[in-house]
Amino acid sequence: MRKLFLAILLVLGCNSICAQHWFGVVLDADLAWQLDKINITTAKLGGGGSIGLVYQFQKNHFTIETGVSGSFFHNRVGVQDSLLSFPMIDTKGQAFIYNGYLKDRVDISNNLSLSVPLMIGMEYDYFYALVGAKLNLHLLSKTNQQALLSTTGDYDIYYDPLVNMPNHGFHDFAQEQTKGSMNYQMLDVRLAVEVGTLLTTFKHSSKYRIGLFAEYGVLNSRSRTQNGTLLTPDLSEYMHVSMDHIYSTPYQTSSPVNNLTCGIRFAALFSIYSRKSYICRCIRDY
């Protein structure tokens, strides 16, 4: 039993010695989409990037990777043209229906996050591949809702609606914009795959990778706070409006939001010793 225990320790120690440990940096440029099942939205192309540190354990062709990286994403969601009506009272106490027609609306969120990957893979000659998952922690989001707005007023005392009267707050299509913030769910788990080409220096002291990757978030990342409104008229300033990001409104709250990203990734890794400096004789000599 004692010999068996010593043999197991020797095997583990030899594997650790024969393995290589790599440390480096990783940089990527991304295309990004937010996918949902809300019936008035359209996924639009966004983008972003990340930079981080990586650690790799390598044994022959087998690799395990982890690290930490910070990311910035500019996500865009198109909202279908819509007509929203509100019963209101004007400054003279007269009741009317305020109609707001939204066109070409895009809800934007700029997001900062932190991710920790756990990837397994292989390297062979000039090729490498990785699969695994990333734990993504959402840190901060700023939103910007943009749309063209046309407003009219329906009064019982008038046969036709009031249109194109800017001094009363009724106008043809004009650019409206509302900025704010939003709280996505803090935690997201993203399945990830990466493939590409690998270049190792002659003495195996450093290596460089460039590849393509894709990541898909399996958890619902929609905002926890859902008390916003698609459109809120403001009587105080010619009936300008405020808009909240659709993911922070109660509209179809049962619809999840999943993140999809893909892009190109570059990594530079450096070994703490040369592979040729170690010869694994421990098992044979035991």
PDB file of C-alpha atoms in Angstrom:
ATOM      1  CA  MET A   1       0.000   0.000   0.000  1.00  0.00           C
ATOM      2  CA  ARG A   2       2.865   2.338   0.830  1.00  0.00           C
ATOM      3  CA  LYS A   3       4.538   1.665  -2.508  1.00  0.00           C
ATOM      4  CA  LEU A   4       1.255   2.270  -4.342  1.00  0.00           C
ATOM      5  CA  PHE A   5       0.808   5.602  -2.554  1.00  0.00           C
ATOM      6  CA  LEU A   6       4.365   6.646  -3.406  1.00  0.00           C
ATOM      7  CA  ALA A   7       3.849   5.614  -7.026  1.00  0.00           C
ATOM      8  CA  ILE A   8       0.690   7.775  -7.311  1.00  0.00           C
ATOM      9  CA  LEU A   9       2.520  10.765  -5.835  1.00  0.00           C
ATOM     10  CA  LEU A  10       5.388  10.180  -8.227  1.00  0.00           C
ATOM     11  CA  VAL A  11       3.080  10.047 -11.252  1.00  0.00           C
ATOM     12  CA  LEU A  12       1.337  13.262 -10.237  1.00  0.00           C
ATOM     13  CA  GLY A  13       4.628  14.978  -9.563  1.00  0.00           C
ATOM     14  CA  CYS A  14       6.095  13.846 -12.857  1.00  0.00           C
ATOM     15  CA  ASN A  15       3.026  15.050 -14.767  1.00  0.00           C
ATOM     16  CA  SER A  16       3.355  18.433 -13.099  1.00  0.00           C
ATOM     17  CA  ILE A  17       7.024  18.656 -14.019  1.00  0.00           C
ATOM     18  CA  CYS A  18       6.508  17.551 -17.612  1.00  0.00           C
ATOM     19  CA  ALA A  19       3.622  19.950 -18.131  1.00  0.00           C
ATOM     20  CA  GLN A  20       4.044  23.541 -19.199  1.00  0.00           C
ATOM     21  CA  HIS A  21       2.514  26.600 -17.610  1.00  0.00           C
ATOM     22  CA  TRP A  22       1.773  29.587 -19.816  1.00  0.00           C
ATOM     23  CA  PHE A  23       0.773  33.112 -18.861  1.00  0.00           C
ATOM     24  CA  GLY A  24      -0.246  35.857 -21.257  1.00  0.00           C
ATOM     25  CA  VAL A  25      -2.685  38.423 -22.520  1.00  0.00           C
ATOM     26  CA  VAL A  26      -5.755  38.080 -24.728  1.00  0.00           C
ATOM     27  CA  LEU A  27      -7.482  40.705 -26.863  1.00  0.00           C
ATOM     28  CA  ASP A  28     -10.611  40.331 -28.971  1.00  0.00           C
ATOM     29  CA  ALA A  29     -12.931  42.328 -31.201  1.00  0.00           C
ATOM     30  CA  ASP A  30     -16.583  41.234 -31.158  1.00  0.00           C
ATOM     31  CA  LEU A  31     -19.852  41.345 -33.024  1.00  0.00           C
ATOM     32  CA  ALA A  32     -22.804  41.162 -30.628  1.00  0.00           C
ATOM     33  CA  TRP A  33     -26.534  40.504 -30.669  1.00  0.00           C
ATOM     34  CA  GLN A  34     -29.179  40.365 -27.953  1.00  0.00           C
ATOM     35  CA  LEU A  35     -31.798  37.728 -28.764  1.00  0.00           C
ATOM     36  CA  ASP A  36     -35.331  37.780 -27.354  1.00  0.00           C
ATOM     37  CA  LYS A  37     -38.869  36.648 -28.171  1.00  0.00           C
ATOM     38  CA  ILE A  38     -40.598  39.998 -27.750  1.00  0.00           C
ATOM     39  CA  ASN A  39     -43.000  40.470 -30.645  1.00  0.00           C
ATOM     40  CA  ILE A  40     -42.107  44.103 -31.350  1.00  0.00           C
ATOM     41  CA  THR A  41     -38.308  43.860 -31.301  1.00  0.00           C
ATOM     42  CA  THR A  42     -35.642  43.032 -33.873  1.00  0.00           C
ATOM     43  CA  ALA A  43     -32.107  41.977 -33.022  1.00  0.00           C
ATOM     44  CA  LYS A  44     -29.640  44.495 -34.437  1.00  0.00           C
ATOM     45  CA  LEU A  45     -25.908  44.181 -34.858  1.00  0.00           C
ATOM     46  CA  GLY A  46     -23.786  45.586 -32.066  1.00  0.00           C
ATOM     47  CA  GLY A  47     -20.160  45.259 -31.171  1.00  0.00           C
ATOM     48  CA  GLY A  48     -17.504  45.460 -28.524  1.00  0.00           C
ATOM     49  CA  GLY A  49     -14.263  44.014 -27.317  1.00  0.00           C
ATOM     50  CA  SER A  50     -12.364  42.724 -24.328  1.00  0.00           C
ATOM     51  CA  ILE A  51      -8.871  42.528 -22.907  1.00  0.00           C
ATOM     52  CA  GLY A  52      -7.617  40.238 -20.200  1.00  0.00           C
ATOM     53  CA  LEU A  53      -5.073  37.885 -18.684  1.00  0.00           C
ATOM     54  CA  VAL A  54      -4.901  34.159 -19.400  1.00  0.00           C
ATOM     55  CA  TYR A  55      -3.293  31.152 -17.719  1.00  0.00           C
ATOM     56  CA  GLN A  56      -2.836  27.882 -19.609  1.00  0.00           C
ATOM     57  CA  PHE A  57      -1.859  24.450 -18.318  1.00  0.00           C
ATOM     58  CA  GLN A  58      -0.495  22.252 -21.110  1.00  0.00           C
ATOM     59  CA  LYS A  59       0.327  18.546 -21.113  1.00  0.00           C
ATOM     60  CA  ASN A  60       1.450  17.346 -24.527  1.00  0.00           C
ATOM     61  CA  HIS A  61      -1.350  18.439 -26.874  1.00  0.00           C
ATOM     62  CA  PHE A  62      -3.954  18.859 -24.123  1.00  0.00           C
ATOM     63  CA  THR A  63      -4.657  22.302 -22.613  1.00  0.00           C
ATOM     64  CA  ILE A  64      -6.757  23.838 -19.843  1.00  0.00           C
ATOM     65  CA  GLU A  65      -7.258  27.604 -19.706  1.00  0.00           C
ATOM     66  CA  THR A  66      -8.640  30.150 -17.298  1.00  0.00           C
ATOM     67  CA  GLY A  67      -8.084  33.820 -16.520  1.00  0.00           C
ATOM     68  CA  VAL A  68      -9.980  37.059 -16.221  1.00  0.00           C
ATOM     69  CA  SER A  69     -10.981  39.726 -18.744  1.00  0.00           C
ATOM     70  CA  GLY A  70     -12.932  42.962 -18.880  1.00  0.00           C
ATOM     71  CA  SER A  71     -15.406  43.595 -21.704  1.00  0.00           C
ATOM     72  CA  PHE A  72     -17.319  46.469 -23.244  1.00  0.00           C
ATOM     73  CA  PHE A  73     -20.381  45.841 -25.438  1.00  0.00           C
ATOM     74  CA  HIS A  74     -22.519  48.226 -27.464  1.00  0.00           C
ATOM     75  CA  ASN A  75     -25.842  46.388 -27.896  1.00  0.00           C
ATOM     76  CA  ARG A  76     -28.691  47.556 -30.137  1.00  0.00           C
ATOM     77  CA  VAL A  77     -32.331  46.420 -30.248  1.00  0.00           C
ATOM     78  CA  GLY A  78     -34.812  47.648 -32.834  1.00  0.00           C
ATOM     79  CA  VAL A  79     -38.361  48.375 -31.650  1.00  0.00           C
ATOM     80  CA  GLN A  80     -41.262  48.093 -34.083  1.00  0.00           C
ATOM     81  CA  ASP A  81     -43.028  51.279 -35.208  1.00  0.00           C
ATOM     82  CA  SER A  82     -45.971  51.811 -32.901  1.00  0.00           C
ATOM     83  CA  LEU A  83     -48.774  54.212 -31.982  1.00  0.00           C
ATOM     84  CA  LEU A  84     -49.298  54.953 -28.306  1.00  0.00           C
ATOM     85  CA  SER A  85     -52.220  57.002 -26.984  1.00  0.00           C
ATOM     86  CA  PHE A  86     -52.728  58.671 -23.615  1.00  0.00           C
ATOM     87  CA  PRO A  87     -55.763  60.539 -22.194  1.00  0.00           C
ATOM     88  CA  MET A  88     -54.509  63.895 -20.925  1.00  0.00           C
ATOM     89  CA  ILE A  89     -55.540  67.378 -19.786  1.00  0.00           C
ATOM     90  CA  ASP A  90     -53.987  70.436 -21.454  1.00  0.00           C
ATOM     91  CA  THR A  91     -52.912  73.632 -19.696  1.00  0.00           C
ATOM     92  CA  LYS A  92     -56.413  75.095 -20.119  1.00  0.00           C
ATOM     93  CA  GLY A  93     -58.075  72.119 -18.442  1.00  0.00           C
ATOM     94  CA  GLN A  94     -59.343  70.663 -21.730  1.00  0.00           C
ATOM     95  CA  ALA A  95     -59.362  66.867 -22.062  1.00  0.00           C
ATOM     96  CA  PHE A  96     -57.756  65.339 -25.155  1.00  0.00           C
ATOM     97  CA  ILE A  97     -56.045  62.195 -26.404  1.00  0.00           C
ATOM     98  CA  TYR A  98     -52.311  62.497 -26.932  1.00  0.00           C
ATOM     99  CA  ASN A  99     -51.070  60.257 -29.786  1.00  0.00           C
ATOM    100  CA  GLY A 100     -47.398  59.473 -30.209  1.00  0.00           C
ATOM    101  CA  TYR A 101     -46.263  57.592 -33.304  1.00  0.00           C
ATOM    102  CA  LEU A 102     -42.761  56.117 -32.922  1.00  0.00           C
ATOM    103  CA  LYS A 103     -40.691  55.303 -36.002  1.00  0.00           C
ATOM    104  CA  ASP A 104     -37.204  53.811 -36.480  1.00  0.00           C
ATOM    105  CA  ARG A 105     -36.725  53.319 -32.763  1.00  0.00           C
ATOM    106  CA  VAL A 106     -33.476  51.776 -31.534  1.00  0.00           C
ATOM    107  CA  ASP A 107     -32.767  50.992 -27.879  1.00  0.00           C
ATOM    108  CA  ILE A 108     -29.036  51.032 -27.106  1.00  0.00           C
ATOM    109  CA  SER A 109     -27.192  49.743 -24.058  1.00  0.00           C
ATOM    110  CA  ASN A 110     -23.491  50.214 -23.391  1.00  0.00           C
ATOM    111  CA  ASN A 111     -22.360  47.507 -21.008  1.00  0.00           C
ATOM    112  CA  LEU A 112     -19.281  46.787 -18.901  1.00  0.00           C
ATOM    113  CA  SER A 113     -18.690  43.271 -17.621  1.00  0.00           C
ATOM    114  CA  LEU A 114     -16.082  40.929 -16.183  1.00  0.00           C
ATOM    115  CA  SER A 115     -15.657  37.331 -17.317  1.00  0.00           C
ATOM    116  CA  VAL A 116     -13.812  34.263 -16.029  1.00  0.00           C
ATOM    117  CA  PRO A 117     -13.407  31.428 -18.580  1.00  0.00           C
ATOM    118  CA  LEU A 118     -12.790  27.735 -18.086  1.00  0.00           C
ATOM    119  CA  MET A 119     -11.772  26.179 -21.391  1.00  0.00           C
ATOM    120  CA  ILE A 120     -10.328  22.833 -22.410  1.00  0.00           C
ATOM    121  CA  GLY A 121      -8.774  22.080 -25.751  1.00  0.00           C
ATOM    122  CA  MET A 122      -5.886  20.861 -27.810  1.00  0.00           C
ATOM    123  CA  GLU A 123      -2.950  22.206 -29.771  1.00  0.00           C
ATOM    124  CA  TYR A 124      -1.419  20.368 -32.689  1.00  0.00           C
ATOM    125  CA  ASP A 125       1.238  21.870 -34.959  1.00  0.00           C
ATOM    126  CA  TYR A 126      -0.283  25.135 -36.217  1.00  0.00           C
ATOM    127  CA  PHE A 127      -3.855  24.468 -35.092  1.00  0.00           C
ATOM    128  CA  TYR A 128      -5.672  24.911 -31.780  1.00  0.00           C
ATOM    129  CA  ALA A 129      -9.257  24.482 -30.557  1.00  0.00           C
ATOM    130  CA  LEU A 130     -10.979  25.303 -27.271  1.00  0.00           C
ATOM    131  CA  VAL A 131     -14.439  24.598 -25.833  1.00  0.00           C
ATOM    132  CA  GLY A 132     -15.897  25.472 -22.475  1.00  0.00           C
ATOM    133  CA  ALA A 133     -17.858  28.108 -20.610  1.00  0.00           C
ATOM    134  CA  LYS A 134     -17.455  31.633 -19.281  1.00  0.00           C
ATOM    135  CA  LEU A 135     -18.832  33.083 -16.087  1.00  0.00           C
ATOM    136  CA  ASN A 136     -19.840  36.635 -17.002  1.00  0.00           C
ATOM    137  CA  LEU A 137     -20.498  39.255 -14.301  1.00  0.00           C
ATOM    138  CA  HIS A 138     -22.390  42.337 -15.424  1.00  0.00           C
ATOM    139  CA  LEU A 139     -21.092  45.540 -13.844  1.00  0.00           C
ATOM    140  CA  LEU A 140     -22.714  48.609 -15.436  1.00  0.00           C
ATOM    141  CA  SER A 141     -25.128  49.614 -18.209  1.00  0.00           C
ATOM    142  CA  LYS A 142     -25.965  52.996 -19.695  1.00  0.00           C
ATOM    143  CA  THR A 143     -28.872  53.243 -22.114  1.00  0.00           C
ATOM    144  CA  ASN A 144     -29.812  55.535 -24.979  1.00  0.00           C
ATOM    145  CA  GLN A 145     -33.232  55.254 -26.635  1.00  0.00           C
ATOM    146  CA  GLN A 146     -33.560  56.964 -30.024  1.00  0.00           C
ATOM    147  CA  ALA A 147     -36.606  57.315 -32.275  1.00  0.00           C
ATOM    148  CA  LEU A 148     -38.440  59.564 -34.687  1.00  0.00           C
ATOM    149  CA  LEU A 149     -41.648  60.825 -33.087  1.00  0.00           C
ATOM    150  CA  SER A 150     -44.788  62.298 -34.619  1.00  0.00           C
ATOM    151  CA  THR A 151     -47.438  63.630 -32.229  1.00  0.00           C
ATOM    152  CA  THR A 152     -51.097  64.599 -32.661  1.00  0.00           C
ATOM    153  CA  GLY A 153     -53.972  65.579 -30.367  1.00  0.00           C
ATOM    154  CA  ASP A 154     -57.594  64.432 -30.562  1.00  0.00           C
ATOM    155  CA  TYR A 155     -60.097  66.877 -29.053  1.00  0.00           C
ATOM    156  CA  ASP A 156     -63.834  66.262 -28.872  1.00  0.00           C
ATOM    157  CA  ILE A 157     -64.455  69.893 -29.782  1.00  0.00           C
ATOM    158  CA  TYR A 158     -62.510  69.575 -33.043  1.00  0.00           C
ATOM    159  CA  TYR A 159     -63.504  67.377 -35.948  1.00  0.00           C
ATOM    160  CA  ASP A 160     -59.921  66.739 -37.093  1.00  0.00           C
ATOM    161  CA  PRO A 161     -56.910  65.954 -34.907  1.00  0.00           C
ATOM    162  CA  LEU A 162     -54.414  68.723 -34.224  1.00  0.00           C
ATOM    163  CA  VAL A 163     -51.265  68.155 -36.270  1.00  0.00           C
ATOM    164  CA  ASN A 164     -48.061  70.024 -37.058  1.00  0.00           C
ATOM    165  CA  MET A 165     -48.514  72.627 -34.297  1.00  0.00           C
ATOM    166  CA  PRO A 166     -45.111  72.712 -32.532  1.00  0.00           C
ATOM    167  CA  ASN A 167     -46.164  75.543 -30.215  1.00  0.00           C
ATOM    168  CA  HIS A 168     -48.825  73.181 -28.808  1.00  0.00           C
ATOM    169  CA  GLY A 169     -46.492  70.177 -28.754  1.00  0.00           C
ATOM    170  CA  PHE A 170     -47.824  68.519 -31.912  1.00  0.00           C
ATOM    171  CA  HIS A 171     -45.252  67.999 -34.658  1.00  0.00           C
ATOM    172  CA  ASP A 172     -44.219  65.776 -37.529  1.00  0.00           C
ATOM    173  CA  PHE A 173     -41.369  63.347 -37.175  1.00  0.00           C
ATOM    174  CA  ALA A 174     -38.593  64.764 -35.022  1.00  0.00           C
ATOM    175  CA  GLN A 175     -35.653  63.080 -33.354  1.00  0.00           C
ATOM    176  CA  GLU A 176     -36.238  62.134 -29.739  1.00  0.00           C
ATOM    177  CA  GLN A 177     -33.617  60.733 -27.417  1.00  0.00           C
ATOM    178  CA  THR A 178     -33.620  59.576 -23.808  1.00  0.00           C
ATOM    179  CA  LYS A 179     -30.557  58.508 -21.852  1.00  0.00           C
ATOM    180  CA  GLY A 180     -30.612  56.456 -18.693  1.00  0.00           C
ATOM    181  CA  SER A 181     -29.319  53.330 -17.008  1.00  0.00           C
ATOM    182  CA  MET A 182     -30.442  49.751 -16.571  1.00  0.00           C
ATOM    183  CA  ASN A 183     -29.657  46.778 -14.349  1.00  0.00           C
ATOM    184  CA  TYR A 184     -29.183  43.549 -16.261  1.00  0.00           C
ATOM    185  CA  GLN A 185     -29.049  40.306 -14.316  1.00  0.00           C
ATOM    186  CA  MET A 186     -25.599  40.218 -12.750  1.00  0.00           C
ATOM    187  CA  LEU A 187     -24.707  36.634 -13.686  1.00  0.00           C
ATOM    188  CA  ASP A 188     -24.577  35.067 -17.128  1.00  0.00           C
ATOM    189  CA  VAL A 189     -23.066  31.731 -18.178  1.00  0.00           C
ATOM    190  CA  ARG A 190     -21.847  31.622 -21.755  1.00  0.00           C
ATOM    191  CA  LEU A 191     -20.995  28.500 -23.717  1.00  0.00           C
ATOM    192  CA  ALA A 192     -17.894  29.175 -25.797  1.00  0.00           C
ATOM    193  CA  VAL A 193     -15.939  27.673 -28.691  1.00  0.00           C
ATOM    194  CA  GLU A 194     -12.752  28.940 -30.316  1.00  0.00           C
ATOM    195  CA  VAL A 195     -10.593  27.671 -33.201  1.00  0.00           C
ATOM    196  CA  GLY A 196      -7.606  29.150 -34.943  1.00  0.00           C
ATOM    197  CA  THR A 197      -3.964  29.041 -35.862  1.00  0.00           C
ATOM    198  CA  LEU A 198      -0.962  28.825 -33.559  1.00  0.00           C
ATOM    199  CA  LEU A 199       2.638  29.994 -33.909  1.00  0.00           C
ATOM    200  CA  THR A 200       5.276  28.839 -31.426  1.00  0.00           C
ATOM    201  CA  THR A 201       8.747  30.308 -31.207  1.00  0.00           C
ATOM    202  CA  PHE A 202      11.787  28.112 -31.890  1.00  0.00           C
ATOM    203  CA  LYS A 203      12.718  27.624 -28.218  1.00  0.00           C
ATOM    204  CA  HIS A 204       9.100  27.125 -27.126  1.00  0.00           C
ATOM    205  CA  SER A 205       9.344  30.074 -24.744  1.00  0.00           C
ATOM    206  CA  SER A 206       6.367  31.924 -26.249  1.00  0.00           C
ATOM    207  CA  LYS A 207       3.485  31.334 -28.623  1.00  0.00           C
ATOM    208  CA  TYR A 208       0.888  33.423 -30.419  1.00  0.00           C
ATOM    209  CA  ARG A 209      -2.657  32.577 -31.421  1.00  0.00           C
ATOM    210  CA  ILE A 210      -5.228  34.155 -33.655  1.00  0.00           C
ATOM    211  CA  GLY A 211      -8.648  32.589 -34.059  1.00  0.00           C
ATOM    212  CA  LEU A 212     -12.390  32.892 -34.395  1.00  0.00           C
ATOM    213  CA  PHE A 213     -14.745  32.411 -31.470  1.00  0.00           C
ATOM    214  CA  ALA A 214     -18.443  32.324 -30.605  1.00  0.00           C
ATOM    215  CA  GLU A 215     -20.211  32.622 -27.236  1.00  0.00           C
ATOM    216  CA  TYR A 216     -23.858  32.148 -26.294  1.00  0.00           C
ATOM    217  CA  GLY A 217     -25.387  33.141 -22.955  1.00  0.00           C
ATOM    218  CA  VAL A 218     -27.693  30.430 -21.644  1.00  0.00           C
ATOM    219  CA  LEU A 219     -29.187  32.506 -18.796  1.00  0.00           C
ATOM    220  CA  ASN A 220     -31.799  35.225 -19.054  1.00  0.00           C
ATOM    221  CA  SER A 221     -29.990  38.558 -18.768  1.00  0.00           C
ATOM    222  CA  ARG A 222     -33.074  40.811 -18.887  1.00  0.00           C
ATOM    223  CA  SER A 223     -33.194  43.674 -16.420  1.00  0.00           C
ATOM    224  CA  ARG A 224     -34.334  42.924 -12.880  1.00  0.00           C
ATOM    225  CA  THR A 225     -36.033  46.328 -12.701  1.00  0.00           C
ATOM    226  CA  GLN A 226     -39.028  46.381 -15.041  1.00  0.00           C
ATOM    227  CA  ASN A 227     -40.958  49.499 -14.083  1.00  0.00           C
ATOM    228  CA  GLY A 228     -40.027  51.636 -17.103  1.00  0.00           C
ATOM    229  CA  THR A 229     -42.353  52.767 -19.894  1.00  0.00           C
ATOM    230  CA  LEU A 230     -42.057  52.525 -23.666  1.00  0.00           C
ATOM    231  CA  LEU A 231     -43.164  56.149 -23.984  1.00  0.00           C
ATOM    232  CA  THR A 232     -44.013  58.825 -21.433  1.00  0.00           C
ATOM    233  CA  PRO A 233     -45.260  62.220 -22.696  1.00  0.00           C
ATOM    234  CA  ASP A 234     -44.085  65.404 -21.018  1.00  0.00           C
ATOM    235  CA  LEU A 235     -46.430  68.408 -21.051  1.00  0.00           C
ATOM    236  CA  SER A 236     -43.922  70.759 -19.514  1.00  0.00           C
ATOM    237  CA  GLU A 237     -41.754  71.235 -22.618  1.00  0.00           C
ATOM    238  CA  TYR A 238     -43.822  71.074 -25.827  1.00  0.00           C
ATOM    239  CA  MET A 239     -44.715  67.495 -25.084  1.00  0.00           C
ATOM    240  CA  HIS A 240     -41.326  65.958 -25.490  1.00  0.00           C
ATOM    241  CA  VAL A 241     -41.255  62.331 -24.469  1.00  0.00           C
ATOM    242  CA  SER A 242     -39.069  60.042 -22.408  1.00  0.00           C
ATOM    243  CA  MET A 243     -38.447  56.424 -23.334  1.00  0.00           C
ATOM    244  CA  ASP A 244     -37.055  53.574 -21.240  1.00  0.00           C
ATOM    245  CA  HIS A 245     -35.144  50.651 -22.679  1.00  0.00           C
ATOM    246  CA  ILE A 246     -37.648  47.974 -23.623  1.00  0.00           C
ATOM    247  CA  TYR A 247     -35.824  45.396 -21.496  1.00  0.00           C
ATOM    248  CA  SER A 248     -36.576  47.501 -18.402  1.00  0.00           C
ATOM    249  CA  THR A 249     -40.328  47.758 -19.143  1.00  0.00           C
ATOM    250  CA  PRO A 250     -43.085  45.286 -18.177  1.00  0.00           C
ATOM    251  CA  TYR A 251     -43.708  44.558 -21.867  1.00  0.00           C
ATOM    252  CA  GLN A 252     -43.736  40.761 -22.268  1.00  0.00           C
ATOM    253  CA  THR A 253     -41.685  40.159 -19.149  1.00  0.00           C
ATOM    254  CA  SER A 254     -41.805  36.402 -19.751  1.00  0.00           C
ATOM    255  CA  SER A 255     -39.511  36.773 -22.762  1.00  0.00           C
ATOM    256  CA  PRO A 256     -35.872  35.987 -21.879  1.00  0.00           C
ATOM    257  CA  VAL A 257     -32.908  37.847 -23.339  1.00  0.00           C
ATOM    258  CA  ASN A 258     -29.815  35.893 -24.383  1.00  0.00           C
ATOM    259  CA  ASN A 259     -26.475  37.267 -25.499  1.00  0.00           C
ATOM    260  CA  LEU A 260     -24.688  36.062 -28.632  1.00  0.00           C
ATOM    261  CA  THR A 261     -21.183  37.224 -29.544  1.00  0.00           C
ATOM    262  CA  CYS A 262     -18.605  36.173 -32.113  1.00  0.00           C
ATOM    263  CA  GLY A 263     -15.415  37.670 -33.399  1.00  0.00           C
ATOM    264  CA  ILE A 264     -11.666  37.411 -33.708  1.00  0.00           C
ATOM    265  CA  ARG A 265      -9.287  36.837 -30.800  1.00  0.00           C
ATOM    266  CA  PHE A 266      -5.542  37.299 -30.411  1.00  0.00           C
ATOM    267  CA  ALA A 267      -3.484  35.847 -27.575  1.00  0.00           C
ATOM    268  CA  ALA A 268       0.194  36.028 -26.645  1.00  0.00           C
ATOM    269  CA  LEU A 269       1.390  33.447 -24.109  1.00  0.00           C
ATOM    270  CA  PHE A 270       4.779  33.044 -22.449  1.00  0.00           C
ATOM    271  CA  SER A 271       6.159  29.946 -20.756  1.00  0.00           C
ATOM    272  CA  ILE A 272       7.939  30.114 -17.426  1.00  0.00           C
ATOM    273  CA  TYR A 273      10.417  27.507 -18.714  1.00  0.00           C
ATOM    274  CA  SER A 274      11.364  25.760 -21.931  1.00  0.00           C
ATOM    275  CA  ARG A 275       9.794  22.407 -22.656  1.00  0.00           C
ATOM    276  CA  LYS A 276      13.225  21.108 -23.654  1.00  0.00           C
ATOM    277  CA  SER A 277      14.610  21.881 -20.185  1.00  0.00           C
ATOM    278  CA  TYR A 278      12.757  18.929 -18.660  1.00  0.00           C
ATOM    279  CA  ILE A 279      13.096  15.260 -19.535  1.00  0.00           C
ATOM    280  CA  CYS A 280      10.545  12.976 -17.971  1.00  0.00           C
ATOM    281  CA  ARG A 281      12.529   9.988 -16.644  1.00  0.00           C
ATOM    282  CA  CYS A 282      10.922   9.721 -13.248  1.00  0.00           C
ATOM    283  CA  ILE A 283       8.532   6.851 -14.066  1.00  0.00           C
ATOM    284  CA  ARG A 284      11.130   4.848 -15.900  1.00  0.00           C
ATOM    285  CA  ASP A 285      13.738   5.311 -13.151  1.00  0.00           C
ATOM    286  CA  TYR A 286      11.365   4.534 -10.314  1.00  0.00           C
TER     287      TYR A 286
END
